[in-house]
Every structure is written in structure tokens, then in C-alpha cells.
């Protein structure tokens, strides 16, 4: 089984490069499941129902989220009813939506899990406890488990990956928007990449206009952030899974 995962799609430049390059990637890699992190798809801030539908129409099967999921109120109701969008499972109880979803691929099922880190992020529940709970729930149904770990700190991402090594198929990091070059298969068989990188503008600072980010750093005053315009890049990863649910390969993709 082959999974294609697209990194954080950021605003119009991200949407454009995904629309332009995804068909070629589908032809080249022929994935069974296409997942994308889409928490920055609406001008860098959250997602709307309309944009979610556009991504589903572009053949993306599942959308994962992160700290920006609630930036557009219209998504609150939508996320309750569409099981193709998953928001972090370790958000506090009572929030809309689901933290993982099961997808049928032929005779197999794949669980797609979204978790959020806590280091430099926010006061969320433990992602370690959350994955234990989820794995206990899905264990009778599947060993194929893909995790989008949306987090800032490399150490937290790698620690989490080792915690679940051999218990999930892949832990792929999102949120920093910068692709790392540490793809590996851990000793227990879990594919790992600290951060897949974004689908978004090449210029700017992690997708945002650089003048605005610099002004924030230089003055420490509140500054409105807008997505950078101009050329875009597409960052993604392809993970191949065995029938046992372990990973047999992990391949980074970076297109400009
Ligand atoms: Fe994020």
C-alpha cells in the first residue's frame, strides 16, 4: 500500500501548485491514499468548507489539521459531518470533529490520525496518551496507521516516533513548513520524517510575507500576516506499507 502525503498547503500559492503538480505525482507514484495537511489553506489561516471541497475534488482523500483549524468559524459545523477531515485528537474533549478516521483501501483499512505537539505550541492534552487510546480502539480493525504529528520541536516529534515505533506505520511531521532530510525507517518498522515541509510560496518566511514577519520580530508588536505571493514549492512524502502495517520505504518529494 502506498500513501502520498502533501505538506501544509499554504494559501493560494499552495493551492495552485497542488492543482498543477498533483496529477503528475499521481501518475508517477500511483498512491492508494492521498492525504494533505490543510490547516493553512485559507490565506494561511484555517480552512473553509469551499476550500475543503476543492481539495477533495482534486483527488485528495483525507485532510489533516493543526493549531489553525478553528481560524474560520464556518468549519465548525462542516467538520462535525465530514469524516474526511481530521483535527488533532489530543485537543480537549468536547471540540467539534474527529481525531482519526478509517479509510477503506481494497480489503484493508488505514487509520489516519492527527495529533498536535505541546512544546512551543499550546496547552493540549498528551499526544502520547492520545495515541495509546486510539491504538487500543482501532487495534481489532487495522495495523495500518498513518500519523500526521503537527508540532514545532524536533525532539518532541522524534520522541513521539520512538514511543510508537512498531505500533504505527508512519509518523510524519508538519507545522514548521520547512522540509527536513532525516527520513528513515525506525528499528520497529515505523517510517519517520521530522517535517514534510509545505506546499506554499518559495519567498517569504514559512509562507508569510517577509516584511511582516520581520516587523513582528523587530518590534514585538502585533502585525497582520498575509501569505507571500510569487513562485511556489510542493513538498510531500511517499510511504510504502507492508501487509503487516510496517513501512518498507519513505521517500521525500520537493518540487519547485
Ligand atoms: Fe501549524
XYZ file of N, CA and C and ligand atoms in Angstrom:
769
model
N 0.836 -1.194 0.000
C 0.000 0.000 0.000
C 0.871 1.245 0.000
N 0.478 2.186 -0.818
C 1.292 3.401 -0.949
C 0.474 4.641 -0.553
N 1.065 5.454 0.303
C 0.413 6.688 0.762
C 1.228 7.884 0.283
N 0.537 8.844 -0.308
C 1.154 10.133 -0.652
C 0.625 11.173 0.327
N 1.545 11.866 0.984
C 1.159 12.889 1.961
C 1.742 14.223 1.550
N 0.869 15.206 1.332
C 1.293 16.559 0.952
C 1.411 17.415 2.210
N 2.546 18.142 2.327
C 2.745 19.017 3.484
C 1.802 20.212 3.457
N 1.759 20.932 4.553
C 0.840 22.056 4.791
C 0.613 22.895 3.527
N -0.605 22.894 3.021
C -0.941 23.687 1.828
C -1.250 25.103 2.298
N -0.422 26.061 1.842
C -0.500 27.437 2.354
C -1.085 28.367 1.296
N -2.302 28.838 1.543
C -2.930 29.878 0.736
C -3.005 29.566 -0.747
N -3.217 30.629 -1.512
C -3.376 30.493 -2.963
C -2.142 29.872 -3.638
N -0.908 30.288 -3.295
C 0.251 29.660 -3.945
C 0.296 28.155 -3.693
N -0.056 27.740 -2.489
C -0.078 26.315 -2.175
C -1.147 25.578 -2.960
N -2.334 26.189 -3.007
C -3.436 25.549 -3.749
C -3.094 25.438 -5.229
N -2.450 26.479 -5.767
C -2.120 26.480 -7.204
C -1.099 25.402 -7.544
N -0.052 25.277 -6.729
C 0.976 24.291 -7.096
C 0.446 22.873 -6.891
N -0.434 22.675 -5.931
C -1.035 21.345 -5.760
C -1.900 21.023 -6.980
N -2.695 22.004 -7.424
C -3.541 21.774 -8.602
C -2.684 21.462 -9.832
N -1.551 22.158 -9.952
C -0.707 21.999 -11.144
C 0.100 20.706 -11.116
N 0.597 20.312 -9.943
C 1.565 19.209 -9.894
C 1.013 17.891 -9.382
N -0.130 17.915 -8.679
C -0.648 16.657 -8.134
C -0.973 15.624 -9.222
N -1.599 16.016 -10.344
C -1.885 14.994 -11.363
C -0.633 14.232 -11.808
N 0.476 14.936 -11.985
C 1.731 14.289 -12.374
C 2.248 13.353 -11.289
N 2.106 13.765 -10.036
C 2.551 12.909 -8.923
C 1.705 11.640 -8.854
N 0.407 11.793 -9.110
C -0.477 10.621 -9.072
C -0.083 9.631 -10.164
N 0.263 10.170 -11.328
C 0.669 9.300 -12.432
C 2.009 8.625 -12.126
N 2.933 9.386 -11.554
C 4.273 8.857 -11.277
C 4.262 7.835 -10.141
N 3.550 8.128 -9.053
C 3.644 7.279 -7.848
C 2.453 6.339 -7.665
N 1.336 6.620 -8.293
C 0.125 5.796 -8.192
C -0.226 5.419 -6.748
N -0.418 6.414 -5.896
C -0.731 6.118 -4.485
C -2.138 5.551 -4.317
N -2.299 4.751 -3.258
C -3.622 4.217 -2.918
C -4.409 5.190 -2.051
N -3.681 6.076 -1.377
C -4.318 7.012 -0.454
C -3.564 8.335 -0.519
N -4.312 9.429 -0.637
C -3.697 10.760 -0.718
C -4.204 11.586 0.458
N -3.253 12.052 1.260
C -3.567 12.834 2.458
C -2.855 14.175 2.323
N -3.462 15.237 2.839
C -2.793 16.537 2.833
C -3.089 17.268 4.131
N -2.091 17.991 4.640
C -2.355 18.887 5.760
C -2.882 20.198 5.164
N -4.052 20.620 5.629
C -4.721 21.772 5.004
C -5.115 22.835 6.023
N -4.360 22.963 7.102
C -4.763 23.926 8.141
C -4.420 25.366 7.782
N -3.630 25.571 6.718
C -3.259 26.938 6.308
C -3.803 27.288 4.921
N -4.789 26.518 4.473
C -5.187 26.614 3.072
C -5.948 27.918 2.770
N -6.620 28.484 3.791
C -7.399 29.717 3.599
C -6.526 30.926 3.954
N -5.754 31.398 2.994
C -4.848 32.535 3.203
C -3.964 32.360 4.454
N -3.547 31.142 4.704
C -2.662 30.876 5.835
C -3.390 30.623 7.147
N -4.718 30.846 7.145
C -5.445 30.756 8.417
C -6.642 29.814 8.298
N -6.438 28.571 8.640
C -7.547 27.629 8.695
C -8.030 27.165 7.327
N -9.265 26.694 7.308
C -9.847 26.126 6.102
C -11.326 26.479 6.080
N -11.898 26.574 4.882
C -13.343 26.795 4.732
C -13.952 25.562 4.077
N -15.271 25.363 4.214
C -15.910 24.221 3.542
C -15.652 24.228 2.033
N -15.693 25.414 1.413
C -15.499 25.510 -0.036
C -14.090 25.027 -0.429
N -13.098 25.452 0.323
C -11.725 25.042 0.008
C -11.518 23.553 0.279
N -12.170 23.036 1.305
C -12.084 21.594 1.568
C -12.639 20.823 0.379
N -13.788 21.260 -0.135
C -14.398 20.591 -1.286
C -13.483 20.646 -2.507
N -12.817 21.789 -2.698
C -11.880 21.912 -3.833
C -10.760 20.878 -3.728
N -10.259 20.677 -2.530
C -9.160 19.721 -2.346
C -9.656 18.285 -2.537
N -10.862 17.997 -2.072
C -11.423 16.661 -2.306
C -11.651 16.439 -3.812
N -12.094 17.487 -4.511
C -12.301 17.379 -5.968
C -10.978 17.142 -6.696
N -9.870 17.598 -6.093
C -8.540 17.412 -6.700
C -7.968 16.030 -6.367
N -8.823 15.130 -5.842
C -8.472 13.728 -5.575
C -7.744 13.502 -4.254
N -7.675 14.526 -3.403
C -7.130 14.297 -2.054
C -8.222 13.612 -1.231
N -7.850 12.511 -0.558
C -8.849 11.712 0.163
C -9.123 12.244 1.566
N -8.045 12.607 2.282
C -8.172 12.975 3.687
C -7.392 14.261 3.954
N -7.971 15.151 4.750
C -7.304 16.400 5.139
C -7.018 16.376 6.638
N -5.774 16.694 6.992
C -5.410 16.804 8.407
C -5.252 18.281 8.766
N -5.274 18.555 10.056
C -5.320 19.941 10.531
C -4.198 20.190 11.529
N -4.398 21.202 12.391
C -3.383 21.573 13.375
C -3.885 22.740 14.203
N -2.939 23.594 14.647
C -3.297 24.688 15.551
C -4.198 25.734 14.906
N -4.245 25.797 13.545
C -5.070 26.807 12.875
C -6.466 26.315 12.507
N -6.837 25.137 12.944
C -8.090 24.544 12.452
C -9.310 25.408 12.724
N -9.317 26.149 13.826
C -10.540 26.910 14.188
C -10.519 28.351 13.684
N -9.572 28.716 12.816
C -9.455 30.112 12.388
C -10.663 30.603 11.591
N -11.407 29.697 10.926
C -12.639 30.065 10.223
C -13.815 29.354 10.880
N -14.771 30.150 11.345
C -15.893 29.576 12.093
C -16.750 28.637 11.244
N -16.786 28.893 9.904
C -17.644 28.065 9.028
C -17.274 26.589 9.094
N -16.071 26.301 9.537
C -15.635 24.906 9.518
C -16.182 24.139 10.732
N -16.629 24.848 11.743
C -17.061 24.177 12.982
C -18.139 23.130 12.692
N -19.157 23.538 11.925
C -20.259 22.619 11.620
C -19.853 21.581 10.591
N -19.103 22.029 9.588
C -18.705 21.146 8.483
C -17.885 19.966 8.983
N -16.962 20.255 9.900
C -16.029 19.237 10.375
C -16.766 18.178 11.212
N -17.939 18.552 11.734
C -18.738 17.603 12.506
C -19.301 16.496 11.620
N -19.541 16.825 10.337
C -20.284 15.910 9.473
C -19.434 15.250 8.402
N -18.221 15.744 8.166
C -17.391 15.168 7.102
C -16.211 14.429 7.721
N -16.225 13.118 7.633
C -15.192 12.299 8.281
C -13.901 12.256 7.461
N -13.831 13.049 6.405
C -12.583 13.131 5.629
C -11.658 14.219 6.169
N -12.109 14.968 7.166
C -11.241 15.964 7.811
C -10.969 15.504 9.236
N -9.690 15.452 9.608
C -9.356 15.108 10.991
C -8.564 16.249 11.620
N -8.990 16.610 12.825
C -8.263 17.645 13.592
C -7.521 16.916 14.732
N -6.563 17.578 15.369
C -5.771 16.875 16.379
C -6.633 16.128 17.406
N -6.265 14.877 17.621
C -7.024 14.004 18.526
C -6.811 14.389 19.988
N -5.713 15.093 20.266
C -5.433 15.456 21.660
C -5.860 16.880 22.012
N -6.805 17.441 21.219
C -7.492 18.653 21.665
C -8.333 18.293 22.887
N -8.705 19.294 23.689
C -9.544 18.990 24.857
C -10.865 18.335 24.433
N -11.478 17.571 25.330
C -12.750 16.928 24.987
C -13.826 17.972 24.680
N -14.754 17.608 23.816
C -15.911 18.468 23.553
C -15.793 19.352 22.334
N -14.616 19.369 21.675
C -14.489 20.212 20.477
C -15.070 19.463 19.276
N -15.483 20.205 18.226
C -16.067 19.537 17.061
C -15.057 18.640 16.348
N -15.581 17.698 15.578
C -14.756 16.896 14.691
C -14.177 15.651 15.331
N -13.330 14.972 14.548
C -12.741 13.701 14.978
C -11.219 13.777 14.869
N -10.546 12.965 15.686
C -9.086 12.972 15.727
C -8.442 11.911 14.864
N -9.228 10.967 14.410
C -8.726 9.987 13.440
C -9.891 9.479 12.617
N -9.558 8.927 11.459
C -10.590 8.378 10.596
C -10.075 7.090 9.965
N -10.973 6.196 9.642
C -10.606 4.927 8.990
C -11.003 4.992 7.527
N -10.066 4.631 6.650
C -10.303 4.675 5.206
C -10.156 3.268 4.659
N -11.085 2.868 3.808
C -11.023 1.544 3.187
C -10.170 1.599 1.928
N -9.146 0.739 1.855
C -8.313 0.616 0.649
C -8.397 -0.858 0.244
N -9.219 -1.178 -0.732
C -9.417 -2.590 -1.092
C -9.981 -3.341 0.097
N -9.277 -4.419 0.501
C -9.762 -5.206 1.639
C -9.200 -4.676 2.960
N -8.268 -3.726 2.882
C -7.624 -3.209 4.096
C -8.268 -1.887 4.546
N -7.976 -1.540 5.776
C -8.362 -0.230 6.281
C -7.101 0.494 6.746
N -7.085 1.791 6.577
C -5.989 2.611 7.090
C -6.578 3.631 8.061
N -5.942 3.760 9.220
C -6.333 4.815 10.142
C -5.441 6.018 9.890
N -6.047 7.174 9.689
C -5.303 8.426 9.552
C -5.540 9.231 10.823
N -4.444 9.480 11.535
C -4.510 10.126 12.853
C -3.839 11.493 12.766
N -4.433 12.481 13.415
C -3.819 13.800 13.521
C -3.582 14.097 15.010
N -2.343 14.470 15.334
C -2.015 14.832 16.723
C -1.253 16.145 16.707
N -1.288 16.862 17.835
C -0.565 18.128 17.917
C 0.422 18.063 19.080
N 1.607 18.656 18.872
C 2.618 18.681 19.924
C 2.324 19.758 20.950
N 3.089 19.729 22.046
C 2.863 20.699 23.126
C 4.043 21.649 23.327
N 5.234 21.243 22.877
C 6.414 22.087 23.087
C 6.342 23.305 22.151
N 6.359 24.513 22.713
C 6.204 25.780 21.966
C 4.884 25.842 21.194
N 3.877 25.085 21.601
C 2.621 25.038 20.837
C 1.441 25.531 21.655
N 1.026 24.778 22.646
C -0.163 25.161 23.397
C -0.434 24.143 24.480
N -1.481 24.400 25.215
C -1.792 23.596 26.392
C -2.745 22.459 26.004
N -2.253 21.560 25.190
C -3.085 20.463 24.702
C -2.933 19.240 25.604
N -3.815 18.264 25.396
C -3.678 17.004 26.123
C -2.457 16.252 25.582
N -2.037 15.203 26.300
C -0.832 14.481 25.905
C -1.047 13.712 24.591
N -0.190 13.975 23.585
C -0.298 13.181 22.354
C 0.099 11.720 22.585
N 0.929 11.485 23.582
C 1.370 10.110 23.896
C 0.192 9.302 24.446
N -0.533 9.899 25.391
C -1.719 9.216 25.930
C -2.781 9.051 24.852
N -2.899 10.061 23.985
C -3.944 10.014 22.945
C -3.694 8.863 21.966
N -2.427 8.664 21.563
C -2.177 7.592 20.593
C -2.402 6.217 21.241
N -2.079 6.085 22.523
C -2.350 4.808 23.205
C -3.850 4.495 23.182
N -4.649 5.517 23.453
C -6.108 5.337 23.464
C -6.619 4.972 22.061
N -6.108 5.681 21.048
C -6.560 5.435 19.673
C -6.161 4.029 19.224
N -4.916 3.650 19.506
C -4.451 2.327 19.062
C -5.260 1.213 19.734
N -5.624 1.406 20.981
C -6.463 0.404 21.657
C -7.825 0.303 20.977
N -8.349 1.452 20.518
C -9.668 1.458 19.855
C -9.631 0.776 18.492
N -8.562 1.030 17.719
C -8.558 0.554 16.330
C -7.870 -0.788 16.162
N -7.209 -1.262 17.200
C -6.389 -2.474 17.089
C -7.121 -3.676 16.478
N -8.395 -3.897 16.812
C -9.067 -5.037 16.180
C -9.291 -4.851 14.683
N -9.220 -3.605 14.203
C -9.623 -3.337 12.812
C -8.466 -3.119 11.865
N -7.353 -2.559 12.328
C -6.242 -2.310 11.396
C -4.897 -2.158 12.102
N -3.848 -2.529 11.376
C -2.468 -2.282 11.825
C -1.833 -1.178 10.967
N -2.577 -0.686 9.992
C -2.074 0.364 9.108
C -2.496 1.721 9.671
N -1.516 2.417 10.221
C -1.830 3.668 10.922
C -0.866 4.760 10.457
N -1.423 5.809 9.881
C -0.626 6.959 9.441
C -0.877 8.115 10.411
N 0.211 8.692 10.943
C 0.081 9.797 11.893
C 0.694 11.069 11.315
N -0.107 12.137 11.234
C 0.419 13.484 10.995
C 0.623 14.109 12.372
N 1.901 14.269 12.750
C 2.229 14.858 14.059
C 2.572 16.322 13.846
N 1.626 17.192 14.212
C 1.732 18.616 13.907
C 2.411 19.314 15.084
N 3.695 19.604 14.944
C 4.443 20.078 16.107
C 5.637 20.928 15.696
N 6.108 21.705 16.652
C 7.212 22.646 16.414
C 8.576 22.008 16.677
N 8.686 21.278 17.795
C 10.004 20.854 18.266
C 10.411 19.499 17.686
N 11.606 19.471 17.090
C 12.153 18.233 16.539
C 12.206 17.133 17.596
N 12.641 17.501 18.812
C 12.813 16.485 19.853
C 11.480 15.829 20.207
N 10.433 16.623 20.258
C 9.118 16.058 20.596
C 8.635 15.122 19.494
N 8.885 15.509 18.242
C 8.461 14.668 17.114
C 9.204 13.335 17.120
N 10.526 13.407 17.318
C 11.323 12.172 17.294
C 11.013 11.296 18.518
N 10.815 11.934 19.654
C 10.461 11.175 20.863
C 9.124 10.447 20.652
N 8.169 11.157 20.070
C 6.868 10.534 19.813
C 7.023 9.353 18.855
N 7.841 9.548 17.812
C 8.023 8.476 16.824
C 8.614 7.221 17.472
N 9.597 7.426 18.348
C 10.167 6.262 19.039
C 9.161 5.634 20.005
N 8.301 6.459 20.591
C 7.278 5.930 21.505
C 6.333 4.969 20.780
N 6.042 5.273 19.496
C 5.081 4.445 18.751
C 5.759 3.532 17.733
N 7.096 3.499 17.745
C 7.811 2.691 16.753
C 7.353 1.230 16.812
N 6.949 0.719 15.663
C 6.458 -0.660 15.595
C 4.967 -0.785 15.879
N 4.357 0.304 16.348
C 2.912 0.278 16.638
C 2.104 1.061 15.614
N 2.760 1.971 14.883
C 2.086 2.669 13.783
C 2.963 2.547 12.530
N 2.364 2.813 11.377
C 3.084 2.646 10.106
C 3.995 3.826 9.798
N 3.527 5.024 10.125
C 4.309 6.222 9.779
C 3.991 7.358 10.727
N 5.034 8.108 11.087
C 4.885 9.383 11.791
C 5.551 10.432 10.917
N 4.741 11.313 10.359
C 5.277 12.369 9.501
C 4.924 13.707 10.151
N 5.948 14.546 10.329
C 5.745 15.832 10.984
C 5.266 16.901 10.018
N 4.456 17.825 10.567
C 4.026 19.020 9.837
C 4.178 20.212 10.779
N 3.831 21.389 10.289
C 3.747 22.659 11.035
C 4.932 23.593 10.822
N 6.175 23.106 10.730
C 7.284 24.067 10.601
C 7.387 24.638 9.188
N 6.802 23.963 8.205
C 6.793 24.369 6.803
C 8.151 24.200 6.122
N 9.140 23.700 6.832
C 10.473 23.502 6.243
C 10.782 22.006 6.234
N 11.031 21.455 5.049
C 11.269 20.013 4.955
C 12.623 19.636 5.550
N 12.628 18.590 6.361
C 13.881 18.080 6.906
C 14.344 16.893 6.053
N 15.605 16.525 6.211
C 16.203 15.490 5.355
C 16.527 14.234 6.160
N 15.706 13.936 7.173
C 16.017 12.830 8.078
C 15.048 11.663 7.923
N 14.533 11.478 6.701
C 13.601 10.359 6.513
C 14.293 9.037 6.838
N 13.574 8.174 7.518
C 14.158 6.907 7.964
C 13.041 5.944 8.328
N 13.420 4.664 8.410
C 12.518 3.678 8.985
C 13.128 3.270 10.318
N 12.400 3.505 11.384
C 12.890 3.234 12.743
C 13.003 1.724 12.956
N 13.754 1.299 13.993
C 14.022 -0.144 14.175
C 12.773 -1.022 14.202
N 11.679 -0.502 14.738
C 10.453 -1.304 14.816
C 9.641 -1.340 13.530
N 10.037 -0.491 12.533
C 9.343 -0.534 11.246
C 8.470 0.671 10.944
N 8.569 1.708 11.771
C 7.763 2.921 11.549
C 8.530 3.915 10.681
N 7.890 4.379 9.607
C 8.503 5.420 8.769
C 8.428 6.747 9.497
N 9.504 7.540 9.352
C 9.572 8.806 10.089
C 10.211 9.896 9.246
N 9.644 11.113 9.370
C 10.251 12.320 8.808
C 9.867 13.463 9.744
N 10.863 14.183 10.254
C 10.566 15.234 11.236
C 9.590 16.264 10.686
N 9.820 16.746 9.467
C 8.833 17.644 8.857
C 8.825 17.467 7.352
N 7.644 17.340 6.811
C 7.488 17.104 5.373
C 7.658 18.394 4.579
N 7.546 19.574 5.264
C 7.614 20.843 4.539
C 6.246 21.233 4.011
N 6.180 22.403 3.390
C 4.858 22.915 2.958
C 4.690 22.867 1.451
N 3.433 23.026 1.037
C 3.112 23.369 -0.338
C 2.732 24.839 -0.272
N 3.645 25.705 -0.655
C 3.389 27.129 -0.478
C 4.471 27.970 -1.108
N 4.428 29.279 -0.835
C 5.331 30.199 -1.522
C 6.808 29.980 -1.179
N 7.634 30.117 -2.194
C 9.083 29.951 -2.025
C 9.670 31.129 -1.255
N 9.225 32.333 -1.612
C 9.747 33.523 -0.949
C 8.984 33.740 0.358
N 9.346 34.755 1.104
C 8.671 34.976 2.374
C 9.268 34.102 3.458
N 8.655 34.124 4.635
C 9.165 33.370 5.779
C 8.101 32.361 6.188
N 8.388 31.121 6.006
C 7.481 29.974 6.154
C 6.077 30.277 5.601
N 6.053 30.951 4.451
C 4.798 31.184 3.739
C 4.239 32.582 3.879
N 4.732 33.334 4.844
C 4.201 34.678 5.121
C 5.148 35.742 4.544
N 4.558 36.885 4.166
C 5.375 37.982 3.621
C 6.493 38.340 4.610
N 7.712 38.383 4.082
C 8.854 38.514 4.993
C 8.892 39.852 5.723
N 8.393 40.920 5.075
C 8.405 42.238 5.739
C 7.543 42.193 7.008
N 6.417 41.484 6.929
C 5.505 41.424 8.080
C 6.121 40.613 9.224
N 6.761 39.495 8.869
C 7.372 38.651 9.908
C 8.539 39.394 10.551
N 9.317 40.087 9.723
C 10.448 40.844 10.265
C 9.974 41.953 11.198
N 8.877 42.624 10.797
C 8.344 43.697 11.643
C 7.936 43.147 13.007
N 7.339 41.962 13.017
C 6.944 41.338 14.287
C 8.172 41.061 15.147
N 9.219 40.491 14.523
C 10.427 40.163 15.294
C 11.151 41.422 15.779
N 11.165 42.445 14.920
C 11.930 43.642 15.268
C 11.225 44.510 16.305
N 9.886 44.516 16.284
C 9.153 45.431 17.174
C 8.397 44.716 18.283
N 8.160 43.411 18.128
C 7.348 42.645 19.086
C 5.933 43.200 19.167
N 5.502 43.910 18.129
C 4.127 44.424 18.103
C 3.264 43.489 17.262
N 1.924 43.533 17.478
C 1.055 42.698 16.649
C 1.114 43.157 15.197
N 1.242 42.217 14.286
C 1.338 42.525 12.862
C 0.413 41.579 12.120
N -0.333 42.115 11.137
C -1.180 41.264 10.311
C -0.297 40.433 9.388
N -0.563 39.143 9.292
C 0.215 38.265 8.420
C -0.580 37.932 7.159
N 0.072 38.080 6.010
C -0.525 37.677 4.734
C 0.405 36.681 4.053
N -0.197 35.794 3.269
C 0.595 34.804 2.545
C 1.399 35.503 1.451
N 2.646 35.090 1.302
C 3.531 35.628 0.261
C 2.996 35.230 -1.115
N 3.260 36.083 -2.107
C 2.851 35.765 -3.476
C 4.068 35.224 -4.237
N 3.886 34.944 -5.519
C 5.011 34.525 -6.346
C 5.159 33.014 -6.429
N 6.357 32.557 -6.818
C 6.551 31.133 -7.089
C 6.318 30.264 -5.856
N 5.909 29.027 -6.120
C 5.572 28.118 -5.020
C 6.382 26.826 -5.118
N 6.436 26.115 -4.008
C 7.063 24.789 -3.974
C 6.055 23.778 -3.438
N 6.279 22.516 -3.798
C 5.437 21.437 -3.288
C 6.345 20.454 -2.561
N 6.040 20.238 -1.293
C 6.792 19.268 -0.500
C 5.847 18.153 -0.050
N 6.329 16.929 -0.161
C 5.463 15.783 0.116
C 6.327 14.589 0.487
N 5.671 13.496 0.828
C 6.386 12.265 1.121
C 5.540 11.091 0.639
N 6.229 10.057 0.176
C 5.555 8.819 -0.221
C 6.010 7.723 0.731
N 5.055 7.024 1.316
C 5.369 5.934 2.238
C 4.748 4.650 1.707
N 5.562 3.611 1.607
C 5.061 2.289 1.215
C 4.917 1.425 2.454
N 3.773 0.748 2.550
C 3.496 -0.086 3.721
C 3.393 -1.553 3.319
N 3.862 -2.425 4.215
C 3.712 -3.861 4.000
C 2.318 -4.295 4.482
N 1.969 -5.540 4.197
C 0.679 -6.053 4.653
C 0.587 -6.090 6.173
N 1.768 -6.158 6.831
C 1.770 -6.191 8.308
C 1.589 -4.812 8.929
N 1.628 -3.777 8.093
C 1.449 -2.421 8.620
C 2.740 -1.691 8.892
N 3.888 -2.361 8.701
C 5.167 -1.650 8.844
C 5.480 -0.929 7.526
N 6.481 -0.048 7.582
C 6.854 0.700 6.376
C 8.023 0.011 5.683
N 7.979 -0.027 4.353
C 9.101 -0.595 3.603
C 9.927 0.495 2.924
N 9.353 1.680 2.746
C 10.148 2.782 2.202
C 9.502 4.115 2.539
N 10.343 5.136 2.605
C 9.853 6.508 2.804
C 10.684 7.410 1.906
N 9.995 8.170 1.045
C 10.671 8.958 0.015
C 10.192 10.398 0.071
N 11.133 11.327 0.221
C 10.776 12.748 0.207
C 10.587 13.243 -1.202
N 9.667 14.183 -1.367
C 9.457 14.850 -2.651
C 9.551 16.353 -2.400
N 10.295 17.060 -3.264
C 10.368 18.518 -3.157
C 10.434 19.091 -4.569
N 9.349 19.739 -4.981
C 9.263 20.280 -6.332
C 9.177 21.793 -6.273
N 9.809 22.457 -7.235
C 9.686 23.918 -7.341
C 9.104 24.273 -8.681
Fe 0.538 24.721 12.283
